mmCIF file of C-alpha atoms and ligand atoms in Angstrom:
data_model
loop_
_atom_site.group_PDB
_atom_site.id
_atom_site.type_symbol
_atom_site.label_atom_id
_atom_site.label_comp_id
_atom_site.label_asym_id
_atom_site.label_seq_id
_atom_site.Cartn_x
_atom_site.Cartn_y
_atom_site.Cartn_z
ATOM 1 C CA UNK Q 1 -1.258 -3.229 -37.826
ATOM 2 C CA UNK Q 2 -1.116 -5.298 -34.580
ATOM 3 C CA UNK Q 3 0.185 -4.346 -31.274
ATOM 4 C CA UNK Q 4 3.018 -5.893 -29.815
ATOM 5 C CA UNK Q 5 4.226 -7.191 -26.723
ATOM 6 C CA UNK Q 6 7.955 -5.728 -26.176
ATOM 7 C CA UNK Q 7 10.148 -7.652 -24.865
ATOM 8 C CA UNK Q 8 11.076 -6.186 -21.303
ATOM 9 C CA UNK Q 9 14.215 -3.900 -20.616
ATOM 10 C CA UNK Q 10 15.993 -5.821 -18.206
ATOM 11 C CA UNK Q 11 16.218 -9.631 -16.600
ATOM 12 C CA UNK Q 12 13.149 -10.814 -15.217
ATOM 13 C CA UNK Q 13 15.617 -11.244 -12.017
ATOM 14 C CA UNK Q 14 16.639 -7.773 -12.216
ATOM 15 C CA UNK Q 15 14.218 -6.081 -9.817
ATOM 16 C CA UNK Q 16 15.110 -8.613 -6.758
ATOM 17 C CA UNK Q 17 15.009 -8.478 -4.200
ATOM 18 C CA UNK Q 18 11.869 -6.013 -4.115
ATOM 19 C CA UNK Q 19 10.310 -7.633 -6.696
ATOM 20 C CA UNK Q 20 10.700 -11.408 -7.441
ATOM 21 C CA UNK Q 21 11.798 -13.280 -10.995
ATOM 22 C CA UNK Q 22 9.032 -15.857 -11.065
ATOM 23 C CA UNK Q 23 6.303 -12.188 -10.575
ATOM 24 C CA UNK Q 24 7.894 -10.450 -13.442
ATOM 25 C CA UNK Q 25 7.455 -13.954 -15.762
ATOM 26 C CA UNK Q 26 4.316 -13.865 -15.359
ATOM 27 C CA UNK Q 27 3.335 -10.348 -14.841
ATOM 28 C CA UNK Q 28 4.967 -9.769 -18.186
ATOM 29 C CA UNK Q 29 4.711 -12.851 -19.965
ATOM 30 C CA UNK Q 30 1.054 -13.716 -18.734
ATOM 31 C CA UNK Q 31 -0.845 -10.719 -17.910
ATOM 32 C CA UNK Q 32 0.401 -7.958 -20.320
ATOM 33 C CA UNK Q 33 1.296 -10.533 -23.092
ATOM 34 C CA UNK Q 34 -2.987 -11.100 -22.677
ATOM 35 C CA UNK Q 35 -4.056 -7.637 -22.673
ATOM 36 C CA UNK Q 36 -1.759 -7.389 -26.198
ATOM 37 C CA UNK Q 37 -3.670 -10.543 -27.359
ATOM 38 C CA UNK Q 38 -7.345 -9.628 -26.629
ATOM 39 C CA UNK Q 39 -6.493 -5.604 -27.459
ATOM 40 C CA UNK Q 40 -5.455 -7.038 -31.026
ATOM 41 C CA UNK Q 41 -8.393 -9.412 -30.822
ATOM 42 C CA UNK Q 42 -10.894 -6.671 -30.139
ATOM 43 C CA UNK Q 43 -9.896 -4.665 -33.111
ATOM 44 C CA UNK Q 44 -10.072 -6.956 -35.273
ATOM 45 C CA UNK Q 45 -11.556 -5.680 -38.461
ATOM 46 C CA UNK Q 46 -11.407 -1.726 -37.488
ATOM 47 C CA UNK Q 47 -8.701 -0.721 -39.471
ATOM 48 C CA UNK Q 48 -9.227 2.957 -38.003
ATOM 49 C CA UNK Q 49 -8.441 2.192 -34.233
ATOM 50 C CA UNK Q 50 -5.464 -0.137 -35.664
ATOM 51 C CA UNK Q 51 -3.646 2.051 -37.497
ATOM 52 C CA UNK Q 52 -3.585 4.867 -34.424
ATOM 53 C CA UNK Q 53 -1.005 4.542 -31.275
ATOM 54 C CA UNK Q 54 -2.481 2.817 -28.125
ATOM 55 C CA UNK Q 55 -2.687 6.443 -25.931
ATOM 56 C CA UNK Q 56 -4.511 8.326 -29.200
ATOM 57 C CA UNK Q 57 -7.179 5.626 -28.615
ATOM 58 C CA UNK Q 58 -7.349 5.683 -25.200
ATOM 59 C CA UNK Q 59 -7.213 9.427 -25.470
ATOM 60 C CA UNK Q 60 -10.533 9.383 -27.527
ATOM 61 C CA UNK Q 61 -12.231 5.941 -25.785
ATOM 62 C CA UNK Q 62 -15.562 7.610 -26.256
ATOM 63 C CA UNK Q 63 -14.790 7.866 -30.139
ATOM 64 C CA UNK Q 64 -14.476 3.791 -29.605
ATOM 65 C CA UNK Q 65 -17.170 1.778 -31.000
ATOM 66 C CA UNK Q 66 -19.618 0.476 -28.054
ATOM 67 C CA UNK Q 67 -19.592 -3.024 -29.275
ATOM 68 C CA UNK Q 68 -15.840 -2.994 -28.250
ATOM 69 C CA UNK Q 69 -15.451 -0.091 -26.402
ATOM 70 C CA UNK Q 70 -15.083 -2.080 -22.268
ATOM 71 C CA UNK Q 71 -12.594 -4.095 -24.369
ATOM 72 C CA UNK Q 72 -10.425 -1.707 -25.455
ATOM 73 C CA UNK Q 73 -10.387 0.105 -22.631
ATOM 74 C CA UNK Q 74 -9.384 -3.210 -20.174
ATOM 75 C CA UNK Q 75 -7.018 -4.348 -22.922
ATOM 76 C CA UNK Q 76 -5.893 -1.112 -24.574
ATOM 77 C CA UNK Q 77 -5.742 0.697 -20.654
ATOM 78 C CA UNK Q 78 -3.551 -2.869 -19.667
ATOM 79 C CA UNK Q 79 -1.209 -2.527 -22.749
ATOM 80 C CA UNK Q 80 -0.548 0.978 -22.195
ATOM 81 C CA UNK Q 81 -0.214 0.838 -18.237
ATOM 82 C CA UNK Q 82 2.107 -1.904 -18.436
ATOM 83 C CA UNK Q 83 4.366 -0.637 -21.389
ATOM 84 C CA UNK Q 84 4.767 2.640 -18.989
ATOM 85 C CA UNK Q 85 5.073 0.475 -15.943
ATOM 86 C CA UNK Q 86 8.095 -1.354 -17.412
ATOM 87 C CA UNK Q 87 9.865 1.552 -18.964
ATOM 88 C CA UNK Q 88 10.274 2.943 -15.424
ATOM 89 C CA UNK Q 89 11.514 0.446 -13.436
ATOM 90 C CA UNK Q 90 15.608 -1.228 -13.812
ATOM 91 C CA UNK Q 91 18.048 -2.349 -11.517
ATOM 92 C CA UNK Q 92 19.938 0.103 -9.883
ATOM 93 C CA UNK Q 93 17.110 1.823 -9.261
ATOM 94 C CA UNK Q 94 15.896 3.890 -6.488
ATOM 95 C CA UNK Q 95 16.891 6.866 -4.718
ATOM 96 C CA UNK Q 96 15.145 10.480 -5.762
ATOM 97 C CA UNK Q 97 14.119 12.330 -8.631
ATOM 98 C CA UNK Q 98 17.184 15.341 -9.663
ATOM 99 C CA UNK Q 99 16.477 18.271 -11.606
ATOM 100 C CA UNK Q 100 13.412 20.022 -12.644
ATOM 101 C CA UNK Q 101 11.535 16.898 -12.225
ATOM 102 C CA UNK Q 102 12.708 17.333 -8.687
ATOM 103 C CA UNK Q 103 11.477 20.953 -8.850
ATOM 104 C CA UNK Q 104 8.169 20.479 -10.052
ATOM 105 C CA UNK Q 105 7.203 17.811 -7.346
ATOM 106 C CA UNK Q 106 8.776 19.870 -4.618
ATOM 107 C CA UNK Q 107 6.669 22.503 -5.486
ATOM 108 C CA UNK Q 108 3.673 20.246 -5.627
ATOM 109 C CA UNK Q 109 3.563 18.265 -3.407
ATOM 110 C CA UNK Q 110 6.067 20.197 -0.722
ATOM 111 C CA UNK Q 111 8.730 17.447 -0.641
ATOM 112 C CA UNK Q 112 9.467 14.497 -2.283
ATOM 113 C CA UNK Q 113 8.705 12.501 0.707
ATOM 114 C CA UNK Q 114 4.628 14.072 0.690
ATOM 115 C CA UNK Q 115 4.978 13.098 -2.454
ATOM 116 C CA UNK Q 116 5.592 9.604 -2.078
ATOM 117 C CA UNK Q 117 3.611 9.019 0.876
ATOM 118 C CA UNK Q 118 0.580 10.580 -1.235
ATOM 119 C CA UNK Q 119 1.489 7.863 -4.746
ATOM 120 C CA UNK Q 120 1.164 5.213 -1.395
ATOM 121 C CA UNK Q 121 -1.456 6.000 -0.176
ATOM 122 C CA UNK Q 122 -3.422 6.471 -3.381
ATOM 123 C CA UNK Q 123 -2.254 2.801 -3.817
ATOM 124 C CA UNK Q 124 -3.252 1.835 -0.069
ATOM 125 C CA UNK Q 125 -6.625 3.053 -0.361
ATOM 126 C CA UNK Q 126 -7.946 1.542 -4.011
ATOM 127 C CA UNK Q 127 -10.263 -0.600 -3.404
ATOM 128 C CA UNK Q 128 -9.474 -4.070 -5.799
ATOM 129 C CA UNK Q 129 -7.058 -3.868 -8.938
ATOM 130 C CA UNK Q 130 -5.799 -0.922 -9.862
ATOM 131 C CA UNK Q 131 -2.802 1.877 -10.550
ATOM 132 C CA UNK Q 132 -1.529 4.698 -8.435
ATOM 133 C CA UNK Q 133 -0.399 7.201 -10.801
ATOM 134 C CA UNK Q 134 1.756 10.551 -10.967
ATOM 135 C CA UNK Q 135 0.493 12.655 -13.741
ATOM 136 C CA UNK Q 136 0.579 15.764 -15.685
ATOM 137 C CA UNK Q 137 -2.699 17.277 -16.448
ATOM 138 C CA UNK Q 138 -4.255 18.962 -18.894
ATOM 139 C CA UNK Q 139 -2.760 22.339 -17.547
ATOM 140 C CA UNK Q 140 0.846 20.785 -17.044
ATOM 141 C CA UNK Q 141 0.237 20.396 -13.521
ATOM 142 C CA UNK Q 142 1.294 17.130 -11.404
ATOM 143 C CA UNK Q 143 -1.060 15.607 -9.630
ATOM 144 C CA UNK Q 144 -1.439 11.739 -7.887
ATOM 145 C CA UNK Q 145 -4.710 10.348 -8.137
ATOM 146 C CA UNK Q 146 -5.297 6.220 -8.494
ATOM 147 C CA UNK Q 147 -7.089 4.680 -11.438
ATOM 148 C CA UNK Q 148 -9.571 1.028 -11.407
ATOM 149 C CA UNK Q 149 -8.924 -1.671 -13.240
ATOM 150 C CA UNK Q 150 -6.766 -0.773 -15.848
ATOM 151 C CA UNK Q 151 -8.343 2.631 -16.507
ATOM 152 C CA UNK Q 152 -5.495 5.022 -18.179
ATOM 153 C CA UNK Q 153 -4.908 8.586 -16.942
ATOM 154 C CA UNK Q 154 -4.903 9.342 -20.832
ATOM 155 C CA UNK Q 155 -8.781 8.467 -20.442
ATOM 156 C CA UNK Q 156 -9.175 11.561 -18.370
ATOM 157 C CA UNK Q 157 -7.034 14.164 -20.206
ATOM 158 C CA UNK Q 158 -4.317 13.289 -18.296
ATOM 159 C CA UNK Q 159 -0.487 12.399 -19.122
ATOM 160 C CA UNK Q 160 0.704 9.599 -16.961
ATOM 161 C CA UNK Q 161 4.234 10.269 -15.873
ATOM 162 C CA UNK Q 162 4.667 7.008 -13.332
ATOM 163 C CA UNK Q 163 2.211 4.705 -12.489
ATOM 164 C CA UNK Q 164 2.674 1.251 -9.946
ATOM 165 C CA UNK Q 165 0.447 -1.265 -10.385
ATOM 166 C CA UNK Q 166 -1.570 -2.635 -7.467
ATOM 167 C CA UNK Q 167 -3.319 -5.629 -8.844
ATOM 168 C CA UNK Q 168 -2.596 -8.560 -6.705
ATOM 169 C CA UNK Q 169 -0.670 -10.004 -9.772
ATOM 170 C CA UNK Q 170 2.059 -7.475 -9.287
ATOM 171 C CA UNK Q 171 2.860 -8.701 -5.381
ATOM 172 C CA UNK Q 172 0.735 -11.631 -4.280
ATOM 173 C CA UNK Q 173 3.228 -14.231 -4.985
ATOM 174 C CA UNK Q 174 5.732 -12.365 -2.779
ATOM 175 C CA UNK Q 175 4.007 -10.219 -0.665
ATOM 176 C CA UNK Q 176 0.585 -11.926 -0.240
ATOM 177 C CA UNK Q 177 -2.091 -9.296 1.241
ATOM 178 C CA UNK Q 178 0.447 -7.153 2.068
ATOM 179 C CA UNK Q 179 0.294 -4.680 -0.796
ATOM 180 C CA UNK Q 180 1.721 -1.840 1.547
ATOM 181 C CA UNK Q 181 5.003 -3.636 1.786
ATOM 182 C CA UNK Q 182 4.982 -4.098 -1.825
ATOM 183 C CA UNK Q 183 4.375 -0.527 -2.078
ATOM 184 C CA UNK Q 184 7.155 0.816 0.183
ATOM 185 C CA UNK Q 185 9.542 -1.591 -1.482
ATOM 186 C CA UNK Q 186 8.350 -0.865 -4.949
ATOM 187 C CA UNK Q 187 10.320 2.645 -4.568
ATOM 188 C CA UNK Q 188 13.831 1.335 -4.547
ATOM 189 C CA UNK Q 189 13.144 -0.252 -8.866
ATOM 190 C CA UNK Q 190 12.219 3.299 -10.245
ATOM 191 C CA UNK Q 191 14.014 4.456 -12.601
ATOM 192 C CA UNK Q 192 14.497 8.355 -12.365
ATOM 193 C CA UNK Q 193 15.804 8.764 -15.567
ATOM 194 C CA UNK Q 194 12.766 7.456 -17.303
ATOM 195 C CA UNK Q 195 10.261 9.306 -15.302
ATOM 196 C CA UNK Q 196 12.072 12.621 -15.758
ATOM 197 C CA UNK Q 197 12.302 12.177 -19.775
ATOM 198 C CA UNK Q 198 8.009 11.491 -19.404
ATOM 199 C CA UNK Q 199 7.928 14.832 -17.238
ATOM 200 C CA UNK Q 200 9.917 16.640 -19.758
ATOM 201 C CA UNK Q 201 8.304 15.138 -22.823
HETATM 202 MN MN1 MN O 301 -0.276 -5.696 -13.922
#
């Protein structure tokens, strides 16, 4: 078995104006499309890792063989991050969470606004490439914490719930440096739906 690159849920066009067409080409048809390739590339030949879903191996990255290990964990983490990264976003999207996704990060974080400001800053502050991340860990509690590279929460025990992606590659045509801009617009393309059916998973 070989992973996939899924096609993504909506029009490349659909997240503007906060995020821009030509971006989402080739953030999706570049970027992830490569971590698929060189994921499928590094398993070649280990019909074990193959035949289990991408979070089971990131889940167990020390059970990875060393020889291939940093390359399933760029590739694998990328594939993962990316598939979760698109399956939260749409048009439409935007406003605040409802229900006991609501509840649980009210009684987190305080308010949803702590909340947010806390997924920005986590973004703000990571040094290079990386992901800001809600999760659930291993206790069922949320927490935000940021990740490097493509490092997956599932890595760590954790479940990720949202993520956003602050590589460059997911602003700098648009935004340039200014990933804090991309950050605060980033917030009207979730899609609250899909991050409530994680939480509840
Ligand atoms: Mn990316």
């Amino acid at each position: 078995m070989t992973f996939t690159l899924s096609s993504l849920p909506f029009d490349f066009a659909a997240l503007e104006p906060h995020i821009d067409a030509q971006t989402m080409q080739i953030h999706h048809g570049k970027h992830h499309a490569a971590y698929v390739n060189n994921l499928n590339a590094a398993l070649e030949g280990h019909a074990n890792l193959q035949n289990q879903t991408i979070e089971d191996i990131l889940r167990n990255i020390n059970d990875v063989p060393e020889g291939i290990r940093m390359a399933v964990r760029n590739n694998g983490g990328g594939h993962a991050n990316h598939t979760l990264f698109w399956s939260i976003m749409g048009p439409n999207g935007g406003g605040e969470p409802t229900g006991a996704l609501a509840q649980a990060i009210n009684s987190t974080f305080g308010d949803f606004n702590t909340f947010k400001q806390q997924m920005v800053d986590a973004g703000v502050k990571r040094f290079g490439s990386g992901w800001s991340w809600l999760i659930k860990d291993a206790s069922g509690k949320l927490q935000v914490l940021s990740s490097a590279n493509q490092d997956s929460p599932y890595m760590d025990g954790n479940t990720p719930i949202m993520g956003i992606d602050v590589w460059e590659h997911a602003y700098y045509l648009k935004y340039q440096n200014r990933r804090p801009d991309y950050l605060s617009a980033w917030w009207n393309t979730v899609n609250w739906h899909a991050v409530a059916a994680n939480f509840e998973k």
